[in-house]
Short mmCIF file of C-alpha atoms and ligand atoms in Angstrom, two decimals:
data_model
loop_
_atom_site.label_atom_id
_atom_site.label_comp_id
_atom_site.label_asym_id
_atom_site.label_seq_id
_atom_site.Cartn_x
_atom_site.Cartn_y
_atom_site.Cartn_z
CA UNK A 607 46.83 -33.34 -59.25
CA UNK A 608 45.48 -30.29 -57.39
CA UNK A 609 44.45 -30.66 -53.76
CA UNK A 610 41.00 -29.51 -52.72
CA UNK A 611 40.20 -29.35 -49.01
CA UNK A 612 36.73 -28.84 -47.59
CA UNK A 613 36.21 -28.34 -43.87
CA UNK A 614 32.54 -28.66 -42.86
CA UNK A 615 33.54 -28.00 -39.24
CA UNK A 616 34.46 -24.45 -40.21
CA UNK A 617 31.05 -22.80 -40.53
CA UNK A 618 31.66 -19.26 -41.72
CA UNK A 619 28.41 -17.51 -42.49
CA UNK A 620 25.05 -17.90 -44.14
CA UNK A 621 25.11 -17.30 -47.92
CA UNK A 622 22.28 -14.86 -48.48
CA UNK A 623 20.13 -15.94 -51.40
CA UNK A 624 20.20 -12.29 -52.48
CA UNK A 625 23.81 -12.72 -53.65
CA UNK A 626 22.07 -14.43 -56.61
CA UNK A 627 20.02 -11.30 -57.39
CA UNK A 628 19.21 -9.66 -60.72
CA UNK A 629 18.72 -6.20 -62.14
CA UNK A 630 16.11 -5.02 -64.68
CA UNK A 631 16.19 -1.48 -66.00
CA UNK A 632 14.04 0.43 -68.47
CA UNK A 633 16.80 -0.09 -71.00
CA UNK A 634 16.51 -1.45 -74.52
CA UNK A 635 14.50 -4.68 -74.57
CA UNK A 636 14.94 -5.66 -70.93
CA UNK A 637 11.59 -4.62 -69.44
CA UNK A 638 9.64 -3.94 -72.63
CA UNK A 639 9.43 -7.04 -74.87
CA UNK A 640 11.89 -8.97 -72.72
CA UNK A 641 9.78 -9.24 -69.56
CA UNK A 642 6.65 -7.18 -70.17
CA UNK A 643 4.59 -7.45 -73.34
CA UNK A 644 1.27 -6.09 -72.13
CA UNK A 645 -1.98 -7.95 -71.58
CA UNK A 646 -3.03 -7.78 -75.23
CA UNK A 647 0.12 -9.37 -76.64
CA UNK A 648 -0.06 -12.60 -78.66
CA UNK A 649 2.91 -13.80 -76.61
CA UNK A 650 1.53 -15.90 -73.73
CA UNK A 651 1.48 -13.73 -70.63
CA UNK A 652 -0.10 -13.26 -67.26
CA UNK A 653 -1.12 -9.65 -66.66
CA UNK A 654 1.39 -8.59 -69.31
CA UNK A 655 4.39 -10.59 -67.98
CA UNK A 656 5.83 -13.12 -70.45
CA UNK A 657 5.04 -16.58 -69.06
CA UNK A 658 8.13 -18.21 -70.65
CA UNK A 659 10.47 -15.67 -69.04
CA UNK A 660 8.75 -15.70 -65.65
CA UNK A 661 8.80 -19.51 -65.54
CA UNK A 662 12.47 -19.69 -66.50
CA UNK A 663 13.47 -17.10 -63.89
CA UNK A 664 11.49 -18.94 -61.21
CA UNK A 665 13.16 -22.20 -62.10
CA UNK A 666 16.55 -20.53 -61.89
CA UNK A 667 15.67 -19.37 -58.37
CA UNK A 668 15.65 -15.58 -58.75
CA UNK A 669 15.62 -14.25 -55.16
CA UNK A 670 15.46 -10.46 -55.64
CA UNK A 671 15.03 -7.99 -58.49
CA UNK A 672 16.36 -4.44 -58.70
CA UNK A 673 14.32 -1.84 -60.66
CA UNK A 674 13.84 0.70 -62.39
CA UNK A 675 17.54 1.47 -62.95
CA UNK A 676 20.41 2.18 -63.27
CA UNK A 677 20.77 5.56 -64.85
CA UNK A 678 17.05 5.45 -65.66
CA UNK A 679 16.22 5.54 -61.93
CA UNK A 680 17.60 9.04 -61.59
CA UNK A 681 15.26 10.42 -64.23
CA UNK A 682 12.28 8.32 -63.16
CA UNK A 683 9.26 10.05 -61.68
CA UNK A 684 7.12 7.30 -60.25
CA UNK A 685 3.80 9.12 -60.53
CA UNK A 686 4.19 8.98 -64.33
CA UNK A 687 3.84 5.20 -64.08
CA UNK A 688 0.62 4.74 -62.09
CA UNK A 689 -3.09 5.05 -62.88
CA UNK A 690 -4.89 4.30 -66.11
CA UNK A 691 -2.63 3.40 -69.01
CA UNK A 692 -4.08 6.05 -71.37
CA UNK A 693 -3.20 8.82 -68.94
CA UNK A 694 0.37 7.75 -68.28
CA UNK A 695 2.92 10.26 -69.49
CA UNK A 696 5.07 9.49 -72.48
CA UNK A 697 8.65 10.64 -72.07
CA UNK A 698 12.05 10.27 -73.65
CA UNK A 699 14.51 7.75 -72.24
CA UNK A 700 17.51 10.06 -72.46
CA UNK A 701 20.07 7.54 -71.27
CA UNK A 702 19.12 4.59 -73.42
CA UNK A 703 18.61 5.29 -77.12
CA UNK A 704 16.33 8.33 -76.83
CA UNK A 705 13.29 6.10 -77.31
CA UNK A 706 9.79 6.82 -76.05
CA UNK A 707 9.08 5.52 -72.56
CA UNK A 708 5.31 5.16 -72.27
CA UNK A 709 5.35 4.25 -68.58
CA UNK A 710 3.12 1.24 -69.16
CA UNK A 711 5.36 -0.66 -66.74
CA UNK A 712 5.27 1.15 -63.41
CA UNK A 713 5.11 0.46 -59.69
CA UNK A 714 2.05 -1.85 -59.81
CA UNK A 715 3.50 -3.84 -62.69
CA UNK A 716 6.87 -4.20 -60.93
CA UNK A 717 5.32 -5.62 -57.79
CA UNK A 718 3.05 -7.85 -59.88
CA UNK A 719 6.23 -9.18 -61.55
CA UNK A 720 7.89 -9.81 -58.18
CA UNK A 721 4.77 -11.61 -56.97
CA UNK A 722 4.74 -13.82 -60.06
CA UNK A 723 8.45 -14.54 -59.64
CA UNK A 724 8.11 -15.10 -55.90
CA UNK A 725 11.07 -12.80 -55.34
CA UNK A 726 11.83 -9.78 -53.18
CA UNK A 727 11.71 -6.21 -54.43
CA UNK A 728 14.61 -3.80 -54.60
CA UNK A 729 13.48 -0.35 -55.76
CA UNK A 730 16.03 2.32 -56.61
CA UNK A 731 14.95 5.88 -55.79
CA UNK A 732 15.68 9.09 -57.66
CA UNK A 733 18.10 11.47 -55.95
CA UNK A 734 19.54 12.97 -59.16
CA UNK A 735 16.44 14.71 -60.52
CA UNK A 736 13.75 13.84 -57.97
CA UNK A 737 12.66 15.65 -54.85
CA UNK A 738 12.69 14.49 -51.24
CA UNK A 739 8.89 14.77 -51.23
CA UNK A 740 8.63 12.54 -54.30
CA UNK A 741 10.75 9.85 -52.65
CA UNK A 742 8.84 10.17 -49.38
CA UNK A 743 5.51 9.80 -51.16
CA UNK A 744 6.68 6.80 -53.17
CA UNK A 745 7.57 4.97 -49.95
CA UNK A 746 4.18 5.90 -48.51
CA UNK A 747 2.44 4.70 -51.69
CA UNK A 748 4.27 1.36 -51.68
CA UNK A 749 4.31 0.49 -48.00
CA UNK A 750 1.70 2.33 -45.89
CA UNK A 751 -1.40 0.45 -44.77
CA UNK A 752 -3.21 3.29 -42.95
CA UNK A 753 -5.12 6.40 -43.96
CA UNK A 754 -3.01 8.80 -45.99
CA UNK A 755 -3.13 10.51 -49.39
CA UNK A 756 -0.67 8.12 -51.03
CA UNK A 757 -2.18 4.96 -49.51
CA UNK A 758 -5.56 6.21 -50.73
CA UNK A 759 -4.20 6.85 -54.23
CA UNK A 760 -2.78 3.29 -54.32
CA UNK A 761 -6.19 1.92 -53.39
CA UNK A 762 -7.87 4.02 -56.08
CA UNK A 763 -5.40 2.44 -58.51
CA UNK A 764 -6.56 -1.02 -57.54
CA UNK A 765 -4.21 -2.18 -54.80
CA UNK A 766 -5.70 -2.36 -51.33
CA UNK A 767 -2.76 -3.72 -49.34
CA UNK A 768 0.76 -2.27 -49.37
CA UNK A 769 3.55 -4.28 -50.92
CA UNK A 770 6.61 -5.63 -49.17
CA UNK A 771 9.62 -3.53 -50.08
CA UNK A 772 12.79 -5.25 -48.90
CA UNK A 773 15.49 -2.93 -50.28
CA UNK A 774 15.49 0.73 -51.26
CA UNK A 775 18.39 2.45 -53.02
CA UNK A 776 18.87 6.14 -52.29
CA UNK A 777 20.22 7.21 -55.69
CA UNK A 778 22.18 5.35 -58.35
CA UNK A 779 25.70 6.15 -59.56
CA UNK A 780 25.46 9.58 -57.97
CA UNK A 781 29.12 10.00 -58.95
CA UNK A 782 28.07 9.76 -62.63
CA UNK A 783 24.74 9.57 -64.47
CA UNK A 784 22.93 10.07 -61.14
CA UNK A 785 24.10 13.67 -60.70
CA UNK A 786 27.91 13.87 -61.02
CA UNK A 787 28.25 14.57 -57.32
CA UNK A 788 31.22 14.61 -54.97
CA UNK A 789 31.08 11.98 -52.23
CA UNK A 790 30.75 14.51 -49.40
CA UNK A 791 27.81 16.19 -51.15
CA UNK A 792 26.13 12.87 -51.92
CA UNK A 793 26.71 11.69 -48.35
CA UNK A 794 24.82 14.75 -47.05
CA UNK A 795 22.05 14.23 -49.60
CA UNK A 796 21.77 10.58 -48.55
CA UNK A 797 21.14 11.68 -44.97
CA UNK A 798 18.48 14.13 -46.07
CA UNK A 799 16.60 11.83 -48.48
CA UNK A 800 16.96 8.81 -46.24
CA UNK A 801 15.33 10.67 -43.34
CA UNK A 802 12.10 10.63 -45.32
CA UNK A 803 12.27 6.98 -46.28
CA UNK A 804 9.91 5.97 -43.48
CA UNK A 805 9.48 2.53 -42.01
CA UNK A 806 5.69 2.31 -42.04
CA UNK A 807 5.73 -1.42 -41.29
CA UNK A 808 7.84 -2.17 -38.19
CA UNK A 809 7.86 -5.87 -39.09
CA UNK A 810 9.27 -5.21 -42.52
CA UNK A 811 11.83 -2.50 -42.09
CA UNK A 812 13.38 -1.26 -45.32
CA UNK A 813 17.02 -2.09 -45.95
CA UNK A 814 18.55 1.20 -47.12
CA UNK A 815 21.29 1.25 -49.68
CA UNK A 816 23.65 4.15 -50.23
CA UNK A 817 25.25 4.73 -53.60
CA UNK A 818 28.72 3.28 -53.37
CA UNK A 819 31.82 3.47 -55.52
CA UNK A 820 32.59 2.97 -59.15
CA UNK A 821 35.25 0.24 -59.43
CA UNK A 822 38.26 1.28 -57.32
CA UNK A 823 37.13 4.71 -56.15
CA UNK A 824 38.15 4.24 -52.50
CA UNK A 825 37.93 8.00 -51.95
CA UNK A 826 34.19 7.77 -52.66
CA UNK A 827 33.74 4.84 -50.26
CA UNK A 828 35.63 6.58 -47.44
CA UNK A 829 33.83 9.90 -47.77
CA UNK A 830 30.34 8.49 -48.22
CA UNK A 831 30.87 6.15 -45.25
CA UNK A 832 32.07 9.12 -43.22
CA UNK A 833 28.76 10.95 -43.74
CA UNK A 834 26.33 8.06 -43.93
CA UNK A 835 27.67 6.02 -41.01
CA UNK A 836 25.12 3.54 -39.56
CA UNK A 837 22.21 5.11 -41.48
CA UNK A 838 22.75 2.85 -44.48
CA UNK A 839 22.54 -0.92 -44.16
CA UNK A 840 24.55 -1.37 -47.32
CA UNK A 841 26.70 0.51 -49.77
CA UNK A 842 26.70 -0.54 -53.41
CA UNK A 843 29.73 -1.21 -55.60
CA UNK A 844 29.50 -1.24 -59.40
CA UNK A 845 32.06 -3.19 -61.39
CA UNK A 846 31.76 -4.36 -64.99
CA UNK A 847 34.20 -6.66 -66.78
CA UNK A 848 35.21 -4.87 -69.98
CA UNK A 849 37.87 -6.89 -71.84
CA UNK A 850 39.69 -3.98 -73.51
CA UNK A 851 39.16 -1.56 -70.65
CA UNK A 852 38.00 1.06 -73.21
CA UNK A 853 34.40 2.27 -73.32
CA UNK A 854 34.53 3.22 -77.02
CA UNK A 855 35.71 -0.27 -78.04
CA UNK A 856 34.90 -2.93 -75.49
CA UNK A 857 35.34 -5.95 -77.76
CA UNK A 858 32.87 -8.38 -79.30
CA UNK A 859 30.78 -10.73 -77.16
CA UNK A 860 31.39 -13.64 -79.55
CA UNK A 861 34.40 -12.88 -81.72
CA UNK A 862 37.49 -13.02 -79.48
CA UNK A 863 40.82 -14.84 -79.43
CA UNK A 864 42.57 -16.63 -76.57
CA UNK A 865 44.10 -13.37 -75.34
CA UNK A 866 40.66 -11.76 -75.33
CA UNK A 867 39.36 -14.71 -73.32
CA UNK A 868 42.20 -14.63 -70.78
CA UNK A 869 42.04 -10.86 -70.38
CA UNK A 870 38.30 -11.05 -69.71
CA UNK A 871 38.71 -13.76 -67.07
CA UNK A 872 41.60 -11.88 -65.48
CA UNK A 873 39.53 -8.68 -65.32
CA UNK A 874 36.57 -10.54 -63.83
CA UNK A 875 38.83 -11.86 -61.04
CA UNK A 876 39.45 -8.23 -60.08
CA UNK A 877 36.16 -8.41 -58.18
CA UNK A 878 38.01 -10.11 -55.33
CA UNK A 879 40.55 -7.28 -54.97
CA UNK A 880 37.78 -4.64 -55.12
CA UNK A 881 35.68 -6.39 -52.48
CA UNK A 882 38.66 -6.77 -50.13
CA UNK A 883 39.82 -3.18 -50.55
CA UNK A 884 36.40 -1.56 -50.22
CA UNK A 885 35.64 -3.71 -47.17
CA UNK A 886 38.93 -2.64 -45.61
CA UNK A 887 37.98 1.02 -46.09
CA UNK A 888 34.43 0.43 -44.84
CA UNK A 889 35.58 -1.50 -41.78
CA UNK A 890 38.08 1.19 -40.86
CA UNK A 891 35.16 3.65 -40.72
CA UNK A 892 32.63 1.20 -39.23
CA UNK A 893 34.55 -1.31 -37.07
CA UNK A 894 31.34 -2.98 -35.89
CA UNK A 895 30.83 -3.92 -39.59
CA UNK A 896 27.14 -3.09 -39.53
CA UNK A 897 27.27 -1.66 -43.06
CA UNK A 898 27.38 -4.45 -45.64
CA UNK A 899 28.68 -4.44 -49.18
CA UNK A 900 26.25 -4.81 -52.06
CA UNK A 901 27.37 -5.33 -55.65
CA UNK A 902 24.23 -4.22 -57.40
CA UNK A 903 25.71 -4.00 -60.89
CA UNK A 904 28.21 -6.53 -62.18
CA UNK A 905 28.85 -8.61 -65.27
CA UNK A 906 30.47 -8.49 -68.69
CA UNK A 907 30.04 -5.46 -70.91
CA UNK A 908 30.90 -5.91 -74.60
CA UNK A 909 30.14 -4.02 -77.82
CA UNK A 910 26.49 -4.35 -78.83
CA UNK A 911 25.56 -7.01 -81.37
CA UNK A 912 26.21 -5.64 -84.89
CA UNK A 913 23.14 -3.94 -86.36
CA UNK A 914 21.42 -3.36 -83.00
CA UNK A 915 20.67 -0.01 -81.35
CA UNK A 916 23.87 1.10 -79.55
CA UNK A 917 21.71 2.52 -76.75
CA UNK A 918 20.10 -0.88 -76.08
CA UNK A 919 23.26 -2.70 -74.87
CA UNK A 920 22.20 -6.02 -76.40
CA UNK A 921 25.02 -8.59 -76.38
CA UNK A 922 25.35 -12.35 -76.88
CA UNK A 923 26.55 -14.68 -74.15
CA UNK A 924 29.09 -17.51 -74.46
CA UNK A 925 30.90 -20.00 -72.26
CA UNK A 926 33.29 -17.12 -71.50
CA UNK A 927 30.38 -15.37 -69.75
CA UNK A 928 29.53 -18.58 -67.91
CA UNK A 929 33.06 -18.74 -66.51
CA UNK A 930 32.88 -15.08 -65.47
CA UNK A 931 29.59 -15.81 -63.67
CA UNK A 932 30.94 -18.95 -61.99
CA UNK A 933 34.13 -17.36 -60.70
CA UNK A 934 32.31 -14.23 -59.54
CA UNK A 935 29.63 -16.19 -57.67
CA UNK A 936 32.35 -18.28 -56.00
CA UNK A 937 34.04 -15.03 -54.92
CA UNK A 938 30.74 -13.67 -53.57
CA UNK A 939 30.08 -16.92 -51.67
CA UNK A 940 33.50 -16.68 -50.05
CA UNK A 941 32.65 -13.18 -48.80
CA UNK A 942 29.15 -14.13 -47.69
CA UNK A 943 29.78 -12.71 -44.21
CA UNK A 944 30.01 -9.17 -45.64
CA UNK A 945 28.09 -9.27 -48.94
CA UNK A 946 24.39 -8.82 -48.45
CA UNK A 947 23.25 -8.79 -52.06
CA UNK A 948 24.53 -8.73 -55.64
CA UNK A 949 22.62 -8.09 -58.86
CA UNK A 950 23.94 -9.15 -62.24
CA UNK A 951 23.26 -6.69 -65.07
CA UNK A 952 20.80 -7.28 -66.57
CA UNK A 953 18.09 -9.96 -66.52
CA UNK A 954 16.90 -10.08 -70.16
CA UNK A 955 18.41 -8.78 -73.44
CA UNK A 956 20.87 -6.34 -71.82
CA UNK A 957 24.58 -6.94 -71.03
CA UNK A 958 25.28 -10.30 -69.30
CA UNK A 959 21.71 -11.55 -69.48
CA UNK A 960 20.43 -14.89 -68.33
CA UNK A 961 17.70 -14.80 -70.99
CA UNK A 962 17.53 -13.49 -74.57
CA UNK A 963 14.32 -13.01 -76.54
CA UNK A 964 13.45 -12.38 -80.17
CA UNK A 965 9.74 -11.75 -80.69
CA UNK A 966 8.03 -14.75 -79.17
CA UNK A 967 11.23 -16.82 -79.05
CA UNK A 968 13.29 -17.15 -75.90
CA UNK A 969 16.59 -18.79 -75.00
CA UNK A 970 18.58 -19.45 -71.85
CA UNK A 971 22.18 -18.25 -71.95
CA UNK A 972 25.23 -20.08 -70.53
CA UNK A 973 25.09 -17.58 -67.64
CA UNK A 974 21.54 -18.74 -66.85
CA UNK A 975 22.77 -22.30 -66.44
CA UNK A 976 25.45 -21.22 -63.96
CA UNK A 977 22.89 -19.38 -61.80
CA UNK A 978 20.62 -22.41 -61.87
CA UNK A 979 23.47 -24.77 -60.92
CA UNK A 980 24.53 -22.50 -58.05
CA UNK A 981 20.98 -22.22 -56.70
CA UNK A 982 21.85 -24.92 -54.13
CA UNK A 983 24.16 -22.46 -52.35
CA UNK A 984 21.30 -20.05 -51.59
CA UNK A 985 20.75 -19.79 -47.81
CA UNK A 986 23.30 -22.55 -47.17
CA UNK A 987 26.14 -22.04 -44.70
CA UNK A 988 29.51 -21.22 -46.24
CA UNK A 989 32.16 -23.68 -45.01
CA UNK A 990 35.93 -23.58 -45.16
CA UNK A 991 37.52 -24.65 -48.44
CA UNK A 992 40.81 -24.28 -50.25
CA UNK A 993 42.12 -25.46 -53.60
CA UNK A 994 45.67 -25.49 -54.94
CA UNK A 995 45.91 -24.23 -58.50
CA UNK A 996 48.20 -23.24 -61.31
CA UNK A 997 48.11 -19.66 -62.48
CA UNK A 998 47.38 -18.72 -66.07
CA UNK A 999 49.18 -15.83 -67.74
CA UNK A 1000 47.00 -13.12 -69.13
CA UNK A 1001 49.45 -11.56 -71.57
CA UNK A 1002 47.65 -8.33 -72.33
CA UNK A 1003 47.08 -7.53 -68.69
CA UNK A 1004 50.49 -8.67 -67.57
CA UNK A 1005 48.72 -10.45 -64.71
CA UNK A 1006 48.08 -14.09 -63.92
CA UNK A 1007 44.84 -15.60 -62.67
CA UNK A 1008 44.01 -18.87 -60.88
CA UNK A 1009 42.95 -21.73 -63.12
CA UNK A 1010 40.66 -23.15 -60.44
CA UNK A 1011 38.21 -21.32 -58.22
CA UNK A 1012 35.76 -22.92 -55.82
CA UNK A 1013 33.41 -22.46 -52.92
CA UNK A 1014 31.62 -24.91 -50.64
CA UNK A 1015 28.54 -24.70 -48.46
CA UNK A 1016 26.35 -27.02 -46.42
CA UNK A 1017 22.56 -27.18 -46.13
CA UNK A 1018 20.49 -27.93 -43.03
CA UNK A 1019 20.51 -31.66 -43.81
CA UNK A 1020 24.29 -31.74 -43.98
CA UNK A 1021 24.47 -32.02 -47.80
CA UNK A 1022 27.60 -30.25 -49.04
CA UNK A 1023 27.43 -28.21 -52.24
CA UNK A 1024 30.74 -27.55 -53.92
CA UNK A 1025 31.11 -25.57 -57.13
CA UNK A 1026 34.43 -25.57 -58.97
CA UNK A 1027 35.28 -23.67 -62.15
CA UNK A 1028 38.16 -24.57 -64.43
CA UNK A 1029 38.78 -21.18 -66.03
CA UNK A 1030 41.46 -22.39 -68.45
CA UNK A 1031 40.42 -22.33 -72.10
CA UNK A 1032 42.70 -25.26 -72.92
CA UNK A 1033 43.91 -27.18 -69.88
CA UNK A 1034 42.19 -30.06 -68.12
CA UNK A 1035 42.45 -30.07 -64.31
CA UNK A 1036 42.75 -33.12 -62.10
CA UNK A 1037 41.64 -32.55 -58.52
CA UNK A 1038 41.56 -34.64 -55.38
CA UNK A 1039 39.13 -33.48 -52.74
CA UNK A 1040 39.36 -34.38 -49.07
CA UNK A 1041 36.52 -33.48 -46.72
CA UNK A 1042 37.46 -33.21 -43.06
CA UNK A 1043 35.83 -35.64 -40.61
CA UNK A 1044 33.47 -36.93 -43.27
CA UNK A 1045 32.55 -40.35 -44.55
CA UNK A 1046 31.05 -39.86 -48.00
CA UNK A 1047 27.83 -41.75 -48.71
CA UNK A 1048 27.07 -40.56 -52.22
CA UNK A 1049 27.88 -37.80 -54.70
CA UNK A 1050 25.79 -36.33 -57.52
CA UNK A 1051 27.50 -34.02 -59.98
CA UNK A 1052 26.53 -31.73 -62.84
CA UNK A 1053 28.66 -29.94 -65.45
CA UNK A 1054 28.42 -26.98 -67.80
CA UNK A 1055 31.17 -26.98 -70.37
CA UNK A 1056 31.94 -26.08 -73.96
CA UNK A 1057 34.47 -24.43 -76.18
CA UNK A 1058 35.02 -20.84 -75.04
CA UNK A 1059 32.89 -19.42 -77.89
CA UNK A 1060 30.02 -21.88 -77.42
CA UNK A 1061 26.68 -20.13 -77.11
CA UNK A 1062 22.95 -20.57 -77.55
CA UNK A 1063 21.25 -18.71 -80.36
CA UNK A 1064 17.80 -18.76 -81.90
CA UNK A 1065 18.84 -21.44 -84.42
CA UNK A 1066 20.21 -23.67 -81.69
CA UNK A 1067 18.95 -22.85 -78.23
CA UNK A 1068 20.49 -25.97 -76.63
CA UNK A 1069 24.12 -25.90 -77.73
CA UNK A 1070 25.18 -25.05 -74.17
CA UNK A 1071 23.35 -26.79 -71.37
CA UNK A 1072 24.10 -28.65 -68.18
CA UNK A 1073 24.63 -32.40 -68.14
CA UNK A 1074 25.22 -35.07 -65.54
CA UNK A 1075 28.94 -35.30 -64.70
CA UNK A 1076 30.51 -38.73 -64.29
CA UNK A 1077 34.24 -38.16 -64.62
CA UNK A 1078 34.83 -38.48 -60.88
CA UNK A 1079 35.50 -41.23 -58.37
CA UNK A 1080 33.98 -41.29 -54.91
CA UNK A 1081 36.58 -41.82 -52.18
CA UNK A 1082 35.82 -42.65 -48.59
CA UNK A 1083 36.49 -39.07 -47.43
CA UNK A 1084 36.03 -37.11 -50.66
CA UNK A 1085 36.42 -37.59 -54.40
CA UNK A 1086 38.81 -37.23 -57.30
CA UNK A 1087 37.73 -35.68 -60.60
CA UNK A 1088 38.95 -34.55 -64.00
CA UNK A 1089 37.55 -31.20 -65.03
CA UNK A 1090 37.64 -30.37 -68.75
CA UNK A 1091 38.85 -26.93 -69.88
CA UNK A 1092 36.31 -24.10 -69.61
CA UNK A 1093 33.98 -25.92 -67.28
CA UNK A 1094 31.87 -25.42 -64.18
CA UNK A 1095 31.10 -28.45 -62.04
CA UNK A 1096 28.79 -28.80 -59.07
CA UNK A 1097 29.16 -31.65 -56.58
CA UNK A 1098 26.40 -32.46 -54.11
CA UNK A 1099 27.91 -34.61 -51.41
CA UNK A 1100 25.88 -36.63 -48.91
CA UNK A 1101 27.47 -38.15 -45.87
O1 LIG B 198 23.60 -1.41 -66.55
C1 LIG B 198 23.73 -0.36 -67.44
C2 LIG B 198 24.11 0.95 -66.77
O2 LIG B 198 25.39 0.82 -66.20
C3 LIG B 198 23.26 1.38 -65.60
O3 LIG B 198 22.13 2.07 -66.00
C4 LIG B 198 24.17 2.30 -64.86
O4 LIG B 198 23.86 2.36 -63.48
C5 LIG B 198 25.55 1.74 -65.15
O5 LIG B 198 26.42 2.72 -65.55
#
């Protein structure tokens, strides 16, 4: 029996809802077909946005959306995507399959999408191939309410009032597809570009994000922090879980053995080490801790589904992905004091998606269900918690990982939300939870579980779904429960 302790007296920090953020790039079938089908499509839509997808994302509680990339952001020239559709430039999407980008989804469409979703906007600017003037004018176009050339142009294009821009990224992966820069050089460029990202609306100041490290590049973090200092509110880490660790052969999303499962889970757990180490570097440069960490690209990355365009990064999603999502979100919750936002890659039809589409059909992936279950944590207060656990050997990696991973938070009415994942593919876990200074009145619980390969596909969209969980006993100061292998359980505890 593992011991699980929750201490509601230890209030640690608010869990920003933006930790549950998403990312949508002009990549494969994410934006086009996945989210945006155009007004004239037979697929039900509102102003071109698929109604089924928008409704599902709203129900999941999407808080913030990052756009237009990714690598695409650093070749995106925003003026190509405004004005009448017929006059929008057609260009080649050099990063993703060499397909034609017709710019029919641009700035107005992005903000329309955010308005329909009721979520905040995170726009990523172009440092790699764009000019300072271009970035400066984009900010003016999006956020200025007065008399100016860009505000006037926006009005001519049908939008009187500026939009609310919460986050702005100054470059993406500037160490790679965004310009192959050295950190010192990028740090100087950040200062230059960022100077022209103006705060036109003093009540809605823009949260500025500097391009942070790839995986464990602590040299990048140190040197960018050294230049950027307090000028950035956040610095973004990118970390993908790739089971083999090789880009040319990442492994199948559905066809894997127990070793492949364990290696994936073990690699996903690496997020904790990366967060701790990058924060240590950041805090040594910025002891007042004003610069937060953002993980604006994370998730599993497998080989594309056989027969699909290799440049489209379309992969299936199984219970293995659900466990990766659950453990990662628990890790983010536990670092809520320093993590401002995270964005899983990518919303629809790309990498670890929450939604897949095929023509007019749509399905919710196991990862979707985890995000929806965890919605209760958004804007709650993280409270102290600890669970004892066995470790599971990951043979290929030579490393072990915890079987159980949890986090707990409390809402303004005192309801405790606890999410626990049993990451073992084969072992059941018995837990006994004790909640300090608490007399439990009632508990509601929900579970997502299945065999590690279980998935939803277009023949069976409901193979993996959440269900009420009853295999627990309410105790006067907590509960005991039996968690099946490969499961995620949420307990909502009223006192
Ligand atoms: O998410 C896919 C790609 O991964 C993004 O475009 C890029 O930023 C990262 O390398």
